[in-house]
Short mmCIF file of C-alpha atoms in Angstrom, two decimals:
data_model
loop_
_atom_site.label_atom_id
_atom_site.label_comp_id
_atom_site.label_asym_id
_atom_site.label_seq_id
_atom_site.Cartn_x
_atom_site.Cartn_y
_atom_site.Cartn_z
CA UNK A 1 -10.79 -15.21 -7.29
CA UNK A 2 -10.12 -13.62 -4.15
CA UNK A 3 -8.37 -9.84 -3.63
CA UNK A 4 -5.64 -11.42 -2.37
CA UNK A 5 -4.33 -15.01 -1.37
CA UNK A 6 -2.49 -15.35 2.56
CA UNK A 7 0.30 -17.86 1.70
CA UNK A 8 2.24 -17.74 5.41
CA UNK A 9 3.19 -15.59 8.28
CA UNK A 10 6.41 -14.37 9.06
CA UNK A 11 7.34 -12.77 12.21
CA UNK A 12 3.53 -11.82 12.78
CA UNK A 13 3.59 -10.18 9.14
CA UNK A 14 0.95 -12.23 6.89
CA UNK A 15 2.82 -12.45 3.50
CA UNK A 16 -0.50 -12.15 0.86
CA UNK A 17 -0.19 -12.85 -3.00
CA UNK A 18 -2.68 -10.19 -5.19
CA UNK A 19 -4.79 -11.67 -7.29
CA UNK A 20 -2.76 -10.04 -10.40
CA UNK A 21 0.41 -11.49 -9.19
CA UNK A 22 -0.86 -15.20 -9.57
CA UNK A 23 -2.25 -14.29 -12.51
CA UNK A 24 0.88 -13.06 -14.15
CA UNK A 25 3.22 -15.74 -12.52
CA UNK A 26 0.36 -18.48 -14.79
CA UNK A 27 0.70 -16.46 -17.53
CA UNK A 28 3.99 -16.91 -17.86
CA UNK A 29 5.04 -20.12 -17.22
CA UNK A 30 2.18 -21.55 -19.41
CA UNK A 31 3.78 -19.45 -22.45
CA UNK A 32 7.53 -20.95 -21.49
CA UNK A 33 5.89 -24.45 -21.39
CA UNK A 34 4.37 -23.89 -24.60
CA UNK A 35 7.35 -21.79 -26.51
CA UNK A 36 10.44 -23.62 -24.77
CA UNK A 37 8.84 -26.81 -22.45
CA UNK A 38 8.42 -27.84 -18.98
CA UNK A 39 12.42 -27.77 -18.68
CA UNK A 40 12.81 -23.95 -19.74
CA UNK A 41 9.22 -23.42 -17.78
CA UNK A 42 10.60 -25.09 -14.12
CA UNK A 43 13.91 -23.17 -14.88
CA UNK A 44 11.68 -19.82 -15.26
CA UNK A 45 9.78 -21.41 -12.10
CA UNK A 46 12.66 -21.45 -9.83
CA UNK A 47 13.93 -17.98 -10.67
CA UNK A 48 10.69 -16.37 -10.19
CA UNK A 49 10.09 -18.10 -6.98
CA UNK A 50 14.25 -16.68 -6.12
CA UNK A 51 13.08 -13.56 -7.17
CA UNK A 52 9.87 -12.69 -5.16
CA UNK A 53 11.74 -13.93 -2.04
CA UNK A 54 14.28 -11.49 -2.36
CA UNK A 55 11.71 -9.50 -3.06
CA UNK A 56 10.39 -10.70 0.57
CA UNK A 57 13.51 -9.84 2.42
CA UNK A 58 13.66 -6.80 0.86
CA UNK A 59 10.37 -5.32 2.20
CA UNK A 60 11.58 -7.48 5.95
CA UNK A 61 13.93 -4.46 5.45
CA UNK A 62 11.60 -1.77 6.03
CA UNK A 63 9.54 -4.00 8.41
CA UNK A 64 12.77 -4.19 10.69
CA UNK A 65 13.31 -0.60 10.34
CA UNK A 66 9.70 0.60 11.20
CA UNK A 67 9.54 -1.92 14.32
CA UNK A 68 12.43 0.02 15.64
CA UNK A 69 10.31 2.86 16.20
CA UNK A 70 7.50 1.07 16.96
CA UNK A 71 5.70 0.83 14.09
CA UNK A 72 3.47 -2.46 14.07
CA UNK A 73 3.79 -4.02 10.33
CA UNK A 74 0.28 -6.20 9.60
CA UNK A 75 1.40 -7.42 5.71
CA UNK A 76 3.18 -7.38 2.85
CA UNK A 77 1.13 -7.67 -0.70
CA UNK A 78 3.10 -9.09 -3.25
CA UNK A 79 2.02 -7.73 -7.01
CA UNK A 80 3.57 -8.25 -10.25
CA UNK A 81 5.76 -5.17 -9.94
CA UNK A 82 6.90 -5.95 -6.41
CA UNK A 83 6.18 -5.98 -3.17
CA UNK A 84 4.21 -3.53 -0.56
CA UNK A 85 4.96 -3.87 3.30
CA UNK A 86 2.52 -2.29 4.99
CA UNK A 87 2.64 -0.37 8.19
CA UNK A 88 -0.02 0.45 10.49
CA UNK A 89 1.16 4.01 10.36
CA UNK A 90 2.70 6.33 8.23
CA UNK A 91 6.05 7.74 10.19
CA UNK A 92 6.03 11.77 10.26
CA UNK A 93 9.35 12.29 12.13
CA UNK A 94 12.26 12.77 8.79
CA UNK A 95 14.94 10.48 10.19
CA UNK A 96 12.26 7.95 10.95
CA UNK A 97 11.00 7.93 7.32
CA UNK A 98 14.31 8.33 6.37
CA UNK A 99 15.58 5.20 8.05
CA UNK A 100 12.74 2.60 7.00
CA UNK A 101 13.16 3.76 3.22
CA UNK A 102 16.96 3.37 3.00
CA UNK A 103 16.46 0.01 4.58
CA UNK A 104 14.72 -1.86 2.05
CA UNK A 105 16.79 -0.68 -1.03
CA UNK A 106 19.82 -1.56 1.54
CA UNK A 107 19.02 -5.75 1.90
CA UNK A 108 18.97 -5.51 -1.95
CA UNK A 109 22.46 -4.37 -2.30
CA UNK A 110 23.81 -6.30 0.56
CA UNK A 111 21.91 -9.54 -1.37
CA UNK A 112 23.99 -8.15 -4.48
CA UNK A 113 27.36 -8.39 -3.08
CA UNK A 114 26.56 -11.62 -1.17
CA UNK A 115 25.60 -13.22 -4.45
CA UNK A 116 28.45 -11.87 -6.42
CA UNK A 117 30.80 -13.25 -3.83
CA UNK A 118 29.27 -16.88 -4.29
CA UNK A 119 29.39 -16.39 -8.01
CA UNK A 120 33.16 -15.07 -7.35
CA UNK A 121 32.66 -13.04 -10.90
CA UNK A 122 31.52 -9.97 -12.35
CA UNK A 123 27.69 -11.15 -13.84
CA UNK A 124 27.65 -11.50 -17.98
CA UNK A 125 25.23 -8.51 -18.65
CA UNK A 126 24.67 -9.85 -22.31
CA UNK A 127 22.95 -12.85 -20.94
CA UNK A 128 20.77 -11.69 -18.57
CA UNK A 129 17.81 -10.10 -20.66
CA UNK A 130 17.91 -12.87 -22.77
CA UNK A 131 16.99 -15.78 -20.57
CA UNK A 132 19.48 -18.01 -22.41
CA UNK A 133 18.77 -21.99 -20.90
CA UNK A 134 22.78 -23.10 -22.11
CA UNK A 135 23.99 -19.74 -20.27
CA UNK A 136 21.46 -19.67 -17.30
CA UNK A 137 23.06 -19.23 -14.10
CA UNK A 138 20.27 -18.82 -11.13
CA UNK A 139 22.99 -16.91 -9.15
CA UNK A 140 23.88 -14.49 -11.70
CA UNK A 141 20.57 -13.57 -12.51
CA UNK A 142 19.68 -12.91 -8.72
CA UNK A 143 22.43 -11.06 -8.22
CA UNK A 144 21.78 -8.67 -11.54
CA UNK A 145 17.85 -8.35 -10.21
CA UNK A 146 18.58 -7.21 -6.72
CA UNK A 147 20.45 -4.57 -8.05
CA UNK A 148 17.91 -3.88 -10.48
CA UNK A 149 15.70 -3.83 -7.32
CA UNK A 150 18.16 -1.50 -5.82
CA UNK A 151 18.77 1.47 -7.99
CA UNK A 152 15.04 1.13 -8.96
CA UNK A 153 13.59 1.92 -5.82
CA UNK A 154 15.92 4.72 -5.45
CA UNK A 155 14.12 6.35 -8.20
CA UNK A 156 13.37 9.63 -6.47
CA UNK A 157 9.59 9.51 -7.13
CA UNK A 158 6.51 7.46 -4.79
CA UNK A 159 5.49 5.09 -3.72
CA UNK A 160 9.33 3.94 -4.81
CA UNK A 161 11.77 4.28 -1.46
CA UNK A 162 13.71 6.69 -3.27
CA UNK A 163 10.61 9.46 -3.51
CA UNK A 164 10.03 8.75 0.69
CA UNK A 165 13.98 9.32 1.04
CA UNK A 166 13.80 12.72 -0.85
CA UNK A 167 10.44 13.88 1.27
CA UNK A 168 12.14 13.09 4.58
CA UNK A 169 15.70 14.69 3.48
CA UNK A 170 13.25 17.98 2.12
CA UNK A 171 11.44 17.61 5.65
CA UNK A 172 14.47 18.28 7.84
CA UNK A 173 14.27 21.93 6.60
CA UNK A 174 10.80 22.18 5.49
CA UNK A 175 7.09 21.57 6.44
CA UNK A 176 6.31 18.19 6.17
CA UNK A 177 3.60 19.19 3.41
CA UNK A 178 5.67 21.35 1.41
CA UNK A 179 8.01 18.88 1.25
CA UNK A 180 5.54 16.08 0.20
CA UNK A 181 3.99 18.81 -2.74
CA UNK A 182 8.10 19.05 -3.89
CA UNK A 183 8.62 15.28 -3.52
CA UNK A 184 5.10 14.21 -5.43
CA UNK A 185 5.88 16.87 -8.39
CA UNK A 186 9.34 15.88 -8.64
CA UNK A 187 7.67 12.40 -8.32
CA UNK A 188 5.42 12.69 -11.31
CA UNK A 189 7.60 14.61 -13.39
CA UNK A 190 10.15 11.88 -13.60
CA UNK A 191 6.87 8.84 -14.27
CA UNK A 192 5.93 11.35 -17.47
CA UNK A 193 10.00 10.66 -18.55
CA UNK A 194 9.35 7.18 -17.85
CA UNK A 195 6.11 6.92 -19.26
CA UNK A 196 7.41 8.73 -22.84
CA UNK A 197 10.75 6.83 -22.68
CA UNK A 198 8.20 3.46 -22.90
CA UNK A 199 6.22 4.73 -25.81
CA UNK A 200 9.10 5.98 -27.60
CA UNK A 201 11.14 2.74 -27.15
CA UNK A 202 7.86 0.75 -27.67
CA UNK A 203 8.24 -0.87 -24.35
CA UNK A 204 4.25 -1.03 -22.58
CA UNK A 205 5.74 -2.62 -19.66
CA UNK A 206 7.52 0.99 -18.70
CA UNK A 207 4.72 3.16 -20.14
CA UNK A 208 2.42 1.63 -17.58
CA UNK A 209 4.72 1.78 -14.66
CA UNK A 210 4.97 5.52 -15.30
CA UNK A 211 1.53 6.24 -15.19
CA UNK A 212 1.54 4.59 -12.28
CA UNK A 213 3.78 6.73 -10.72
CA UNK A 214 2.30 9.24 -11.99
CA UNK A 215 -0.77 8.70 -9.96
CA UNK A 216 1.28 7.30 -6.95
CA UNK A 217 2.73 10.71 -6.35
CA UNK A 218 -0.55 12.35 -6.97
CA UNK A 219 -2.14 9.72 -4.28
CA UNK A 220 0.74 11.26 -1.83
CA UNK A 221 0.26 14.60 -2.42
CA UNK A 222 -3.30 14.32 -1.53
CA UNK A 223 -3.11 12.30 1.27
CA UNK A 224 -0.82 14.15 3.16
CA UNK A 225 -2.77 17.44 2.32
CA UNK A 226 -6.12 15.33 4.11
CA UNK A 227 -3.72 15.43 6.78
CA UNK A 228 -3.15 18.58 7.01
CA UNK A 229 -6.60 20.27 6.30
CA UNK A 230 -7.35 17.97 9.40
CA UNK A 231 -5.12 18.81 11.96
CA UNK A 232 -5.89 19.61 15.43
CA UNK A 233 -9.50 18.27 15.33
CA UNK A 234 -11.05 15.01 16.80
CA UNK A 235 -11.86 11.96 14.26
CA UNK A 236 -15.42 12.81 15.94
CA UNK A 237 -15.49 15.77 14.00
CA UNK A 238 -14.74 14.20 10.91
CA UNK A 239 -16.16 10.69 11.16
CA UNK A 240 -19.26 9.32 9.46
CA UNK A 241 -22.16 8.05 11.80
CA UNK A 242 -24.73 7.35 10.14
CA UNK A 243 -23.74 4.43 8.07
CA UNK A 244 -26.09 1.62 7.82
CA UNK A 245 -24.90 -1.55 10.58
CA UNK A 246 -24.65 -4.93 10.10
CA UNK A 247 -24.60 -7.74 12.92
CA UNK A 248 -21.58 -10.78 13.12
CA UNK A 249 -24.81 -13.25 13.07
CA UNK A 250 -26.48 -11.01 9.75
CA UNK A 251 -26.68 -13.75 6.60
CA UNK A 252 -24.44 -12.81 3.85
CA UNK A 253 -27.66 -12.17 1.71
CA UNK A 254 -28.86 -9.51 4.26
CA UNK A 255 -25.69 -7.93 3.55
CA UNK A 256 -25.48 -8.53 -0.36
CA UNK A 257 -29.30 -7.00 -0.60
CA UNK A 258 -27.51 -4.00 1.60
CA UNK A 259 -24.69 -3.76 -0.32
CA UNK A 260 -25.73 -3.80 -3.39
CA UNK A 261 -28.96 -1.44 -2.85
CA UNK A 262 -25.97 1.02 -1.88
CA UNK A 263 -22.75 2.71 -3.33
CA UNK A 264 -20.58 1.78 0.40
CA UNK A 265 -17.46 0.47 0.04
CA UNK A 266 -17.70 -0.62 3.58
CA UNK A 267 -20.14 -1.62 6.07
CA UNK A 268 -19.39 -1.87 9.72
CA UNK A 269 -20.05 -4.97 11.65
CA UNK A 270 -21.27 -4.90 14.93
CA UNK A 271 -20.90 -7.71 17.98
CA UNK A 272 -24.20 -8.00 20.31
CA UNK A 273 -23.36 -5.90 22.60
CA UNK A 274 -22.34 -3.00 20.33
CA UNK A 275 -18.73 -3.32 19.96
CA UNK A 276 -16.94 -2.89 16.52
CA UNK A 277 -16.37 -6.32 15.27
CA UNK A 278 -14.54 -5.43 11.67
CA UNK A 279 -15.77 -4.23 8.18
CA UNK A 280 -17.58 -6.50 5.35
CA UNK A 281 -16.04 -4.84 2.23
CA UNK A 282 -17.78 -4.69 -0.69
CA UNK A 283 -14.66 -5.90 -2.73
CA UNK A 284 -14.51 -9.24 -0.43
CA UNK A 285 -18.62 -10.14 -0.74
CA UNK A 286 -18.87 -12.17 -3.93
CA UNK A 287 -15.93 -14.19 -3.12
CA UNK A 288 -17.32 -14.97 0.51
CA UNK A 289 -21.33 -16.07 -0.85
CA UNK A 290 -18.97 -18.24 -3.28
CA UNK A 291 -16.62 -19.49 -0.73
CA UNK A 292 -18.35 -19.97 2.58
CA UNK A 293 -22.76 -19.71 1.07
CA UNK A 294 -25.35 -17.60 1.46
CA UNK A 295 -26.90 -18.70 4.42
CA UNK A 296 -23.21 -17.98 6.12
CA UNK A 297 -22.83 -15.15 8.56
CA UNK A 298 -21.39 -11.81 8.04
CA UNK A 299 -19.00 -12.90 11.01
CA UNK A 300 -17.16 -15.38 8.41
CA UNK A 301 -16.61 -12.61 5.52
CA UNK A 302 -15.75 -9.92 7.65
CA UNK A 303 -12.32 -8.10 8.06
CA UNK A 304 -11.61 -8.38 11.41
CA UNK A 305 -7.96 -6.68 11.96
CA UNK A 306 -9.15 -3.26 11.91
CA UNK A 307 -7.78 -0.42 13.08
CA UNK A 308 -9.53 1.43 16.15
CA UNK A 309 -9.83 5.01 17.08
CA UNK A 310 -11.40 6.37 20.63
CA UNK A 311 -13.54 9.27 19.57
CA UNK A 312 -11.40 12.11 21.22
CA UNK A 313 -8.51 10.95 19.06
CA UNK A 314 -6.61 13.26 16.78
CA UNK A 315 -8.27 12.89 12.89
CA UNK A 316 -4.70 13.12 11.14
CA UNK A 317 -4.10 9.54 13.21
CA UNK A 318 -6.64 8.24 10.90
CA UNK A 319 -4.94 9.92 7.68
CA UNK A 320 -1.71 7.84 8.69
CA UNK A 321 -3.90 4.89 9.16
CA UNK A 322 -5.67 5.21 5.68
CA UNK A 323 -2.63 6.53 3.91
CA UNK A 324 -0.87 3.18 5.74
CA UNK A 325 -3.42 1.04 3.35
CA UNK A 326 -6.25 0.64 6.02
CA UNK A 327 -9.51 0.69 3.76
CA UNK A 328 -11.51 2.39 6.83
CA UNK A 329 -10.87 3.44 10.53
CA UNK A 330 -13.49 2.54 13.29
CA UNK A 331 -14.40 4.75 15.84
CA UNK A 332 -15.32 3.53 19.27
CA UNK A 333 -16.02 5.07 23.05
CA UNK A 334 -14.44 4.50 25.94
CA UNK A 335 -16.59 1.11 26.46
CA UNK A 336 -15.47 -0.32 22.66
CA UNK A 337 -19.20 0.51 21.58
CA UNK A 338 -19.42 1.71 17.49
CA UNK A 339 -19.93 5.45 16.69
CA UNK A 340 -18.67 5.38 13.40
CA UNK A 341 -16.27 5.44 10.46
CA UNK A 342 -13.91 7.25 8.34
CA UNK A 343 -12.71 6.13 4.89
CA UNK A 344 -10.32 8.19 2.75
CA UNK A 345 -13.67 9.67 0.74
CA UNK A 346 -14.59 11.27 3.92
CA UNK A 347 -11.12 12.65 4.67
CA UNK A 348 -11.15 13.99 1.32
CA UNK A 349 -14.75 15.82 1.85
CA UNK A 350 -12.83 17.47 5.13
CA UNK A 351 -10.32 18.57 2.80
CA UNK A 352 -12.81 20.00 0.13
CA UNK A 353 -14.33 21.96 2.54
CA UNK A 354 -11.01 23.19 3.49
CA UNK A 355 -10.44 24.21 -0.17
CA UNK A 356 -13.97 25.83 -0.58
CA UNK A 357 -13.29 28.08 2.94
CA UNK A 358 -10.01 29.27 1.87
CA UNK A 359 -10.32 29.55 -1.94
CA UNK A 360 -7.36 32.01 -2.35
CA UNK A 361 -4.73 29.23 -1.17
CA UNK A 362 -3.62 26.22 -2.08
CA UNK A 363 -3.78 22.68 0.39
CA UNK A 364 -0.28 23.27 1.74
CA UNK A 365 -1.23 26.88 3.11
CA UNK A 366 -4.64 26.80 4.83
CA UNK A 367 -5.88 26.98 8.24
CA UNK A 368 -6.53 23.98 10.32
CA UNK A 369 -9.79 22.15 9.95
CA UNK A 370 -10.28 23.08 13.16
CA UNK A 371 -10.46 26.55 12.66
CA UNK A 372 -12.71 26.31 10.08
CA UNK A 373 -14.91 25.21 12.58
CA UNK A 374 -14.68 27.50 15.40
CA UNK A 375 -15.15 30.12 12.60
#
């Protein structure tokens, strides 16, 4: 099964479903068909479906909001937890940040009141965890799960909106890292209350949600500190050149034997006449010998939206980029031609050797990268 499944395009946003969401949305209709029937399995259906659309606009929230400040928006993923718009950049300036992460949370309350308003009564909060076919009402359980959605995401802790809120109201008056390190401990401290709230009430469902927060927040944290170990220096300074090429007219075996005699993630491909054509992923090879054969060419399995960088460019551009959810950043001259690559592994390498130079402080308090290298 494929990563991910493109199911349309909206406003030049491709909406993708993960392989785990179609996997739980089977799951549970087949055990509603075989503990209730088809009837209480098409009822379970339709609210799902309800649900992940609302779901939809909600993340068309923070895609409005980030186009406002001209942030391009390439995708939303939709997962079994929710839904994850993202942006081709990470937004630095507070009200900016500020502004895209009240936005989403925002549609969900609006699509709260709008629902109450056609129900024209307060919702029955007895009969919504119970999924009761004689008492099902589509409307009232909408209106109960976008405020769910809501006051979720408001959860001061990342990736939820809530933990991007408190960063950029903590960056109006602080460094955008310290304010990140506060925001991603905060973060974590309240997924360990989650996570121990599930195990004590026997609930895995919330146990697992707060280890991923957990992780989430640490993710943050060290994301933004790439960026700032980084700052000031070229992506040429940090990028990777060296990595082994492939061709658009390569076979997919050619790349399989490369692939698989390596530990990339990523290879870059390369057009004719040197340009950067995309990225075969490692992740997206077994799917594309299945789907399109061997003798295909690499030009068929490769990724080809992928984000560019000239080689004078600022390195922390590519942090936004990676931290944005690209899985690499190319890096071309002034003619288009290839000269390499940086991945979040080699971000983190510049920020290692920013930890090994300056041992006595921690990622929020060293000097530039590019100091390190002057020194």
């Amino acid at each position: 099964m494929p990563r991910s499944i493109p199911v349309a395009t909206l406003r030049g946003t491709v909406i993708r479903f993960h392989w785990t969401f179609v996997l739980f949305i089977s799951a549970a209709l087949v055990a509603a068909l075989l503990t209730s029937g088809p009837a209480a399995s098409g009822t379970l259906l339709a609210l799902i479906t309800a649900m992940f659309l609302c779901i939809i606009l909600h993340e068309f929230g923070h895609i409005t909001a980030a186009r406002l400040f001209g942030i391009p928006t390439p995708e939303i993923m939709l997962l079994p937890i929710g839904g994850l718009a993202k942006l081709r950049r990470i937004p630095l300036e507070p009200k900016e940040e500020l502004a895209i992460a009240v936005a989403g949370p925002l549609v969900s309350f609006v699509l709260f009141a709008g629902l109450i308003l056609i129900l024209g009564r307060q919702p029955d909060w007895e009969a919504i965890p119970t999924f009761n076919q004689d008492q099902f009402n589509l409307v009232e359980q909408l209106a109960v799960f976008n405020l769910a959605v809501g006051l979720f995401n408001l959860i001061p802790a990342f990736p939820m909106d809530g933990g991007r809120i408190l960063r950029a109201m903590l960056a109006v008056n602080l460094p955008r890292p310290r304010a990140t390190w506060i925001a991603a401990r905060i973060g974590q401290a309240i997924a360990i209350l989650i996570a121990g709230l599930g195990l004590f009430a026997g609930n895995p469902i919330l146990a697992v949600i707060g280890v991923f927060i957990f992780f989430a927040a640490q993710s943050e944290a060290r994301i933004d500190a790439m960026r700032n170990a980084i700052g000031g220096v070229s992506i040429g300074q940090v990028m990777v050149a060296d990595r082994p090429r492939l061709k658009v007219s390569d076979p997919l075996l050619n790349a399989a034997d490369l692939i698989l005699h390596s530990d990339y993630e990523e290879i870059p491909v390369i057009e004719m006449d040197g340009a950067l054509a995309g990225f075969l992923l490692r992740t997206d090879l077994d799917d594309a010998i299945v789907q399109f054969g061997p003798a295909s060419t690499v030009r068929q399995a490769m990724q080809k939206d992928v984000p560019k960088m000239a080689v004078q460019s600022q390195a922390d551009k590519a942090a936004d980029m990676i931290e944005a959810g690209a899985s690499a950043v190319g890096v071309i001259d002034r003619n288009g031609h290839f000269e390499g690559l940086v991945t979040k592994s080699t971000l983190l390498d510049a920020l290692g050797v920013n930890s090994a130079m300056w041992p006595d402080h921690d990622a929020l308090s060293h000097k530039p990268f590019e100091e390190q290298l002057k020194a």
